[in-house]
Coordinates of C-alpha atoms in Angstrom, one line a residue:
M1 CA -18.4 -17.3 -27.5
P2 CA -19.6 -15.2 -24.5
D3 CA -19.1 -11.5 -24.7
T4 CA -16.4 -10.7 -22.1
T5 CA -16.1 -7.1 -22.9
A6 CA -17.2 -4.4 -20.5
A7 CA -20.1 -3.6 -22.8
G8 CA -21.1 -7.3 -22.6
H9 CA -21.4 -6.9 -18.8
G10 CA -23.2 -3.6 -19.3
I11 CA -20.4 -1.7 -17.7
M12 CA -20.7 2.1 -18.1
Q13 CA -23.7 1.7 -20.4
G14 CA -26.5 4.2 -20.2
F15 CA -26.8 7.9 -19.3
P16 CA -26.1 7.5 -16.4
P17 CA -25.2 3.8 -16.1
P18 CA -27.1 2.0 -13.3
P19 CA -25.2 1.9 -10.0
E20 CA -24.2 -1.8 -10.4
A21 CA -22.6 -1.0 -13.7
Q22 CA -20.6 2.1 -12.7
V23 CA -16.8 2.2 -12.5
T24 CA -15.6 4.0 -9.4
L25 CA -12.4 4.7 -7.6
A26 CA -13.3 1.8 -5.3
N27 CA -13.7 -0.9 -8.0
W28 CA -11.8 0.2 -11.1
R29 CA -9.1 -2.5 -10.8
Q30 CA -11.5 -5.3 -10.1
P31 CA -13.2 -7.5 -12.8
P32 CA -15.4 -7.0 -14.7
F33 CA -15.0 -3.2 -14.3
N34 CA -11.3 -3.3 -15.2
R35 CA -12.1 -4.4 -18.8
W36 CA -13.5 -0.8 -19.3
S37 CA -11.4 1.2 -16.8
F38 CA -7.9 0.1 -18.0
H39 CA -8.4 2.1 -21.2
N40 CA -10.4 4.9 -19.6
V41 CA -8.2 5.6 -16.5
R42 CA -8.3 9.4 -16.9
Q43 CA -12.1 9.3 -16.3
I44 CA -11.3 7.9 -12.8
V45 CA -7.9 9.2 -11.6
P46 CA -6.4 12.7 -12.2
S47 CA -3.7 12.7 -14.9
A48 CA -1.0 14.7 -16.6
A49 CA -0.6 14.6 -20.4
I50 CA 2.4 13.1 -22.1
Y51 CA 2.3 15.0 -25.5
R52 CA 3.4 13.6 -28.8
G53 CA 5.2 15.6 -31.4
A54 CA 4.2 16.3 -35.0
S55 CA 6.6 13.8 -36.7
A56 CA 5.0 10.3 -36.1
V57 CA 6.0 7.9 -38.9
P58 CA 3.4 5.1 -39.4
F59 CA 4.7 1.6 -39.1
A60 CA 5.3 -0.4 -42.3
R61 CA 3.4 -3.7 -42.3
D62 CA 4.1 -7.3 -43.2
A63 CA 1.2 -9.4 -41.8
R64 CA 2.0 -13.0 -40.6
P65 CA -0.3 -15.6 -39.1
V66 CA 1.3 -15.4 -35.7
E67 CA -1.8 -16.9 -33.9
Q68 CA -0.9 -20.3 -35.3
V69 CA 2.6 -20.5 -33.7
P70 CA 2.7 -23.4 -31.3
F71 CA 4.6 -23.6 -28.0
Q72 CA 4.7 -25.7 -24.9
G73 CA 3.3 -24.0 -21.9
P74 CA 4.7 -24.3 -18.3
D75 CA 1.9 -26.8 -17.7
G76 CA 3.5 -29.1 -20.2
K77 CA 0.6 -28.8 -22.6
E78 CA 0.7 -27.6 -26.2
W79 CA -0.5 -24.1 -26.7
T80 CA -0.8 -21.6 -29.6
I81 CA -0.3 -17.9 -29.6
G82 CA -4.0 -17.4 -30.5
R83 CA -5.1 -19.6 -27.6
M84 CA -2.8 -17.7 -25.2
L85 CA -4.3 -14.4 -26.3
E86 CA -7.8 -15.7 -25.7
A87 CA -7.0 -17.1 -22.3
T88 CA -5.3 -14.1 -20.9
C89 CA -7.9 -11.3 -21.3
T90 CA -5.8 -9.6 -24.0
D91 CA -6.9 -6.1 -24.9
G92 CA -4.2 -5.4 -27.4
F93 CA -1.4 -7.4 -29.0
I94 CA 1.3 -6.2 -31.5
V95 CA 4.4 -7.8 -32.9
L96 CA 7.2 -6.0 -34.8
Q97 CA 10.0 -7.5 -36.7
R98 CA 12.7 -5.2 -37.9
G99 CA 10.3 -2.3 -37.1
R100 CA 7.5 -3.7 -39.3
V101 CA 4.2 -4.7 -37.9
V102 CA 3.6 -8.5 -38.5
A103 CA 0.5 -8.7 -36.2
E104 CA -1.8 -6.2 -34.5
S105 CA -5.1 -7.0 -32.8
Y106 CA -7.5 -5.5 -30.3
A107 CA -10.3 -6.8 -28.0
G108 CA -12.3 -5.9 -24.9
G109 CA -13.2 -2.5 -26.2
Q110 CA -9.6 -1.3 -26.7
R111 CA -8.8 0.7 -29.8
P112 CA -5.6 1.7 -31.6
E113 CA -5.9 5.4 -30.5
T114 CA -6.8 4.7 -26.9
P115 CA -4.2 4.9 -24.1
H116 CA -4.2 1.8 -21.9
I117 CA -2.7 1.7 -18.4
V118 CA 0.6 -0.3 -18.5
F119 CA 1.1 -0.6 -14.8
S120 CA 4.7 -1.5 -14.0
V121 CA 5.9 -1.2 -17.5
S122 CA 5.9 2.4 -16.4
K123 CA 8.9 1.5 -14.2
S124 CA 10.9 0.6 -17.3
V125 CA 9.9 3.8 -19.1
T126 CA 11.0 5.7 -16.0
G127 CA 14.3 3.8 -15.8
S128 CA 15.1 4.5 -19.4
L129 CA 14.2 8.2 -18.9
A130 CA 16.7 8.3 -16.1
G131 CA 19.4 7.4 -18.6
V132 CA 18.7 10.6 -20.5
L133 CA 19.4 12.7 -17.4
V134 CA 22.5 10.7 -16.7
D135 CA 23.7 11.4 -20.2
R136 CA 22.9 15.1 -19.8
G137 CA 24.9 15.3 -16.6
Q138 CA 21.9 16.1 -14.5
L139 CA 21.7 12.8 -12.6
D140 CA 24.4 10.7 -10.9
P141 CA 23.2 7.2 -10.3
D142 CA 25.9 6.7 -7.7
A143 CA 24.8 9.7 -5.7
P144 CA 22.8 9.4 -2.5
V145 CA 19.1 9.8 -2.9
T146 CA 19.2 12.7 -0.4
A147 CA 21.3 14.7 -2.8
Y148 CA 18.1 15.1 -4.7
I149 CA 15.5 14.6 -2.0
P150 CA 16.8 15.8 1.4
E151 CA 13.3 15.0 2.8
A152 CA 14.2 11.3 2.5
A153 CA 16.7 11.5 5.3
G154 CA 15.6 9.2 8.1
S155 CA 13.5 7.0 5.8
A156 CA 14.4 3.8 4.0
Y157 CA 16.0 6.0 1.3
G158 CA 18.1 8.1 3.7
D159 CA 21.3 6.1 3.2
C160 CA 20.8 4.5 -0.2
T161 CA 21.9 5.6 -3.7
V162 CA 20.0 6.3 -6.8
R163 CA 21.5 3.0 -8.2
H164 CA 19.9 1.0 -5.4
V165 CA 16.6 2.6 -6.3
L166 CA 17.1 1.9 -10.0
D167 CA 17.9 -1.8 -9.4
M168 CA 15.4 -2.5 -6.7
T169 CA 18.0 -3.3 -4.1
V170 CA 16.9 -0.9 -1.4
A171 CA 16.6 -2.5 2.0
I172 CA 13.1 -1.4 2.8
D173 CA 10.4 -2.6 5.2
F174 CA 7.4 -2.7 2.8
V175 CA 5.4 -5.6 1.4
E176 CA 4.1 -5.5 -2.2
D177 CA 0.8 -7.1 -1.5
Y178 CA -1.7 -6.1 -4.3
L179 CA -4.7 -7.5 -2.4
D180 CA -3.8 -5.8 0.9
A181 CA -6.9 -3.9 2.1
T182 CA -5.7 -2.4 5.4
G183 CA -1.9 -2.3 5.7
D184 CA 0.9 -0.3 4.2
F185 CA 0.2 -1.2 0.6
A186 CA -3.4 0.0 1.0
R187 CA -2.1 3.3 2.4
Y188 CA 0.2 3.5 -0.5
R189 CA -2.7 3.1 -3.0
R190 CA -4.6 5.8 -1.2
A191 CA -1.6 8.1 -1.3
T192 CA -1.3 7.6 -5.1
G193 CA -5.0 8.6 -5.5
W194 CA -5.9 5.1 -6.7
N195 CA -8.1 4.2 -3.8
P196 CA -10.7 6.3 -2.0
E197 CA -10.0 7.8 1.4
P198 CA -12.1 6.3 4.2
P199 CA -14.5 8.9 5.7
G200 CA -12.9 11.0 8.4
V201 CA -9.4 10.0 7.5
E202 CA -6.8 12.7 6.7
P203 CA -6.0 12.5 3.0
L204 CA -2.6 11.2 2.0
D205 CA -0.3 12.3 -0.8
L206 CA 2.4 10.2 -2.5
R207 CA 5.6 12.2 -1.8
N208 CA 4.8 12.6 1.9
F209 CA 4.0 8.8 2.1
L210 CA 7.3 7.9 0.5
V211 CA 9.4 9.5 3.1
T212 CA 7.6 7.6 5.9
L213 CA 8.8 4.2 4.7
K214 CA 11.1 2.4 7.1
R215 CA 14.5 0.8 6.5
A216 CA 15.0 -2.9 6.8
A217 CA 18.0 -4.2 8.8
E218 CA 20.1 -5.7 5.9
P219 CA 22.5 -3.7 3.8
H220 CA 21.3 -1.9 0.7
G221 CA 22.4 -3.6 -2.5
R222 CA 22.4 -7.2 -1.2
K223 CA 19.0 -8.4 -2.5
F224 CA 16.6 -7.7 -5.3
Y225 CA 13.4 -6.7 -3.5
Y226 CA 10.6 -5.5 -5.7
V227 CA 8.6 -2.6 -4.2
S228 CA 6.7 -0.1 -6.3
P229 CA 7.4 2.9 -4.1
N230 CA 11.1 2.8 -5.2
S231 CA 10.0 3.7 -8.7
D232 CA 7.7 6.5 -7.6
L233 CA 10.6 7.9 -5.6
L234 CA 12.7 7.7 -8.8
G235 CA 10.1 9.8 -10.6
W236 CA 10.5 12.4 -7.9
V237 CA 14.3 12.2 -8.2
L238 CA 14.0 12.8 -12.0
E239 CA 11.8 15.9 -11.4
R240 CA 14.3 17.3 -8.9
A241 CA 17.3 16.6 -11.1
S242 CA 15.7 18.1 -14.2
G243 CA 13.6 20.8 -12.8
Q244 CA 10.7 19.6 -14.9
P245 CA 7.4 17.7 -14.1
Y246 CA 7.7 14.0 -14.9
A247 CA 5.1 14.1 -17.7
E248 CA 6.7 17.2 -19.4
L249 CA 10.1 15.6 -19.1
L250 CA 9.0 12.3 -20.6
S251 CA 7.3 14.2 -23.5
E252 CA 10.2 16.4 -24.2
A253 CA 13.0 13.8 -23.8
V254 CA 11.3 10.6 -25.3
W255 CA 7.8 10.8 -26.5
R256 CA 8.2 13.6 -29.1
P257 CA 11.7 12.6 -30.4
M258 CA 10.6 8.9 -30.5
G259 CA 7.9 9.8 -33.0
A260 CA 5.0 8.7 -30.8
E261 CA 1.7 8.5 -32.8
F262 CA -0.6 9.4 -29.9
D263 CA -0.5 11.4 -26.7
G264 CA -0.3 9.4 -23.5
Y265 CA -0.8 10.4 -19.9
V266 CA 0.3 9.5 -16.3
T267 CA -1.9 9.4 -13.2
V268 CA -1.1 11.9 -10.5
D269 CA -2.0 12.3 -6.9
R270 CA -4.0 15.1 -5.3
L271 CA -0.8 17.3 -5.3
G272 CA 0.3 16.4 -8.8
A273 CA 2.9 13.8 -7.9
P274 CA 3.2 11.4 -10.9
R275 CA 2.6 7.6 -10.5
S276 CA 5.9 6.9 -12.3
A277 CA 5.9 3.3 -11.0
G278 CA 2.6 2.3 -12.5
G279 CA 0.4 5.1 -13.8
V280 CA 1.6 5.6 -17.4
C281 CA -1.2 5.1 -20.0
I282 CA -0.2 4.8 -23.6
T283 CA -1.5 3.2 -26.8
L284 CA -0.4 -0.2 -27.9
R285 CA 1.5 1.1 -31.0
D286 CA 3.5 3.6 -28.9
M287 CA 4.2 0.9 -26.4
A288 CA 5.7 -1.1 -29.3
R289 CA 7.5 2.0 -30.5
F290 CA 9.2 2.4 -27.1
G291 CA 10.2 -1.3 -27.3
E292 CA 11.6 -0.7 -30.8
L293 CA 13.5 2.3 -29.5
M294 CA 15.2 0.1 -26.9
R295 CA 15.9 -2.6 -29.5
Q296 CA 17.6 -0.1 -31.8
G297 CA 20.0 1.1 -29.1
G298 CA 18.0 4.3 -28.4
V299 CA 17.8 5.4 -32.0
A300 CA 14.5 6.5 -33.7
E301 CA 14.4 7.8 -37.3
G302 CA 18.2 8.3 -37.3
R303 CA 18.2 10.3 -34.0
Q304 CA 19.7 9.2 -30.7
V305 CA 16.8 9.5 -28.3
L306 CA 18.0 7.3 -25.4
P307 CA 21.7 7.0 -24.7
K308 CA 23.1 3.7 -26.1
R309 CA 25.5 3.3 -23.2
W310 CA 22.6 3.3 -20.8
I311 CA 20.8 0.5 -22.8
D312 CA 24.1 -1.4 -23.1
D313 CA 24.4 -1.1 -19.3
I314 CA 20.9 -2.5 -18.9
L315 CA 21.8 -5.5 -21.1
T316 CA 25.2 -6.3 -19.6
N317 CA 24.9 -5.3 -15.9
G318 CA 22.7 -6.0 -13.0
D319 CA 23.7 -8.2 -10.1
P320 CA 22.8 -11.9 -10.6
E321 CA 23.6 -12.7 -7.0
A322 CA 21.2 -10.0 -5.8
W323 CA 18.6 -11.4 -8.2
K324 CA 19.1 -15.0 -6.8
R325 CA 18.5 -13.7 -3.2
G326 CA 15.2 -12.2 -4.3
T327 CA 11.9 -13.6 -5.5
G328 CA 12.3 -13.3 -9.3
T329 CA 13.9 -16.7 -9.7
D330 CA 10.4 -18.2 -9.7
Y331 CA 9.9 -17.3 -13.4
L332 CA 13.4 -16.1 -14.5
P333 CA 15.9 -18.4 -12.8
N334 CA 18.8 -17.0 -14.9
G335 CA 17.6 -13.4 -14.9
R336 CA 18.8 -10.0 -13.7
Y337 CA 17.3 -6.6 -13.1
R338 CA 18.9 -3.4 -14.2
S339 CA 17.5 0.2 -14.3
K340 CA 13.9 -1.2 -14.1
W341 CA 14.2 -3.7 -16.9
Y342 CA 14.2 -7.5 -16.6
V343 CA 17.0 -9.3 -18.5
T344 CA 15.6 -12.8 -19.0
G345 CA 18.8 -14.8 -19.3
N346 CA 17.4 -16.9 -22.1
E347 CA 19.5 -18.0 -25.1
H348 CA 18.6 -14.9 -27.1
G349 CA 19.3 -12.5 -24.3
A350 CA 15.8 -11.1 -24.4
F351 CA 14.8 -8.4 -22.0
C352 CA 11.4 -7.1 -21.0
A353 CA 9.1 -4.8 -19.1
I354 CA 6.3 -6.4 -17.1
G355 CA 3.2 -4.9 -15.5
I356 CA 0.5 -6.4 -13.3
H357 CA -2.7 -7.7 -15.0
D358 CA -0.4 -8.8 -17.8
Q359 CA 1.1 -5.8 -19.5
W360 CA 4.3 -6.6 -21.5
I361 CA 7.1 -5.2 -23.7
Y362 CA 9.3 -8.1 -24.8
V363 CA 12.5 -7.3 -26.8
D364 CA 14.5 -10.0 -28.6
Q365 CA 17.4 -8.3 -30.3
E366 CA 18.8 -11.5 -31.9
A367 CA 15.4 -12.2 -33.6
E368 CA 14.9 -8.4 -34.2
V369 CA 11.5 -8.8 -32.6
V370 CA 9.5 -6.5 -30.3
I371 CA 6.2 -7.7 -28.7
A372 CA 3.8 -5.5 -26.7
K373 CA 0.7 -6.7 -24.9
Q374 CA -2.0 -4.9 -23.0
S375 CA -4.4 -7.0 -20.9
S376 CA -7.1 -6.8 -18.2
Q377 CA -6.4 -10.1 -16.3
P378 CA -8.7 -10.3 -13.2
M379 CA -5.8 -11.1 -10.8
P380 CA -2.9 -8.6 -10.5
S381 CA -0.1 -11.2 -10.3
D382 CA 0.1 -14.8 -11.3
P383 CA 3.6 -16.4 -11.7
Q384 CA 2.2 -19.2 -13.8
M385 CA 0.8 -16.7 -16.2
D386 CA 4.2 -14.9 -16.4
R387 CA 5.8 -18.2 -17.3
L388 CA 3.1 -18.8 -20.0
H389 CA 3.8 -15.4 -21.6
L390 CA 7.6 -15.8 -21.5
A391 CA 7.3 -19.2 -23.2
A392 CA 4.9 -17.8 -25.8
F393 CA 7.0 -14.7 -26.6
D394 CA 10.2 -16.8 -26.9
A395 CA 8.5 -19.3 -29.3
L396 CA 7.1 -16.4 -31.4
A397 CA 10.4 -14.6 -31.7
R398 CA 12.1 -17.9 -32.7
A399 CA 9.4 -18.6 -35.3
L400 CA 9.9 -15.2 -36.8
E401 CA 13.6 -15.4 -36.8
G402 CA 13.5 -18.8 -38.5
R403 CA 10.9 -17.6 -41.0
S404 CA 8.6 -20.5 -40.1
I405 CA 5.6 -18.2 -40.4

């Protein structure tokens, strides 16, 4: 088989690497450079550490041959889990059942101890963190955004609530176009520090960019409309509500009490604003630990880390009509969205966190299964690939539940 790793392409090989093999701020999300950069993000973009505690408990293990599990893909063809992993630029894949590791594998230069960017899985982490502040009485999800960020007055966020932000129902004039090279999304990427500033252009920063976004004409709350700036704004709200930087808050409230095995980090802009919508970088095992924390109703090692009522709200609420008016019905026709989590609407009531370039946490409480996947797909978004993953994860959870492997 051809070597598709970054090393196989000569990426970042040599002291220094030749120019054509160097990963830069201009190319780090493009293939083949992304195969290296997605688990070396802090060498490219500034970051803030998300520290672990001293009480990590290693996973128990019960290996199963999950690669052999068959399923029918959205193309109508027969697939296996192993073939899906090979076809989707998988960097790391782990499966838990009842908290025990039944499969764990790495490729593309990824390692167990290496944080990998999880893109919009970060949104789900941020949405769960919001529940901690609600439980502490520091955050009111029904309060106006301007109660925490007065600077947002006059922007798209000037007359919406925190709940609108949590559920992606803000009426905002912004297009989430990952391939945009010149418009608002390109400006957004520059503001986050993810793209270089053109020569002679005044540098942007994330917080100031967010309060320039314009309102759309329709009412807030009517339609699910996915835009990443909402979740960066939520990170800012959490900082104002708690009086703590995002990375410090996430470490103190979740990462340490959860028993994370490794430190993580989050990318920050030139003024230290966290990319809470997409810049969290964590190891595969801790990604699975976070999924297991959600599966267990917020409990880790007998300690209530996330409020159970917040997780119950994620699983039982969310506006199905707003979802139907949005664009998510392409791959989750019976789905909902609540507090930055997707509720699939499948027979098992599975819920998931999804990031571009195919990052996943998939939780099936009925089968007692958690699946986490880190990838470096060349294209940021591919609805057909989303449907493939959902079919694979559902089949794998059912096989484990039925003890057919």
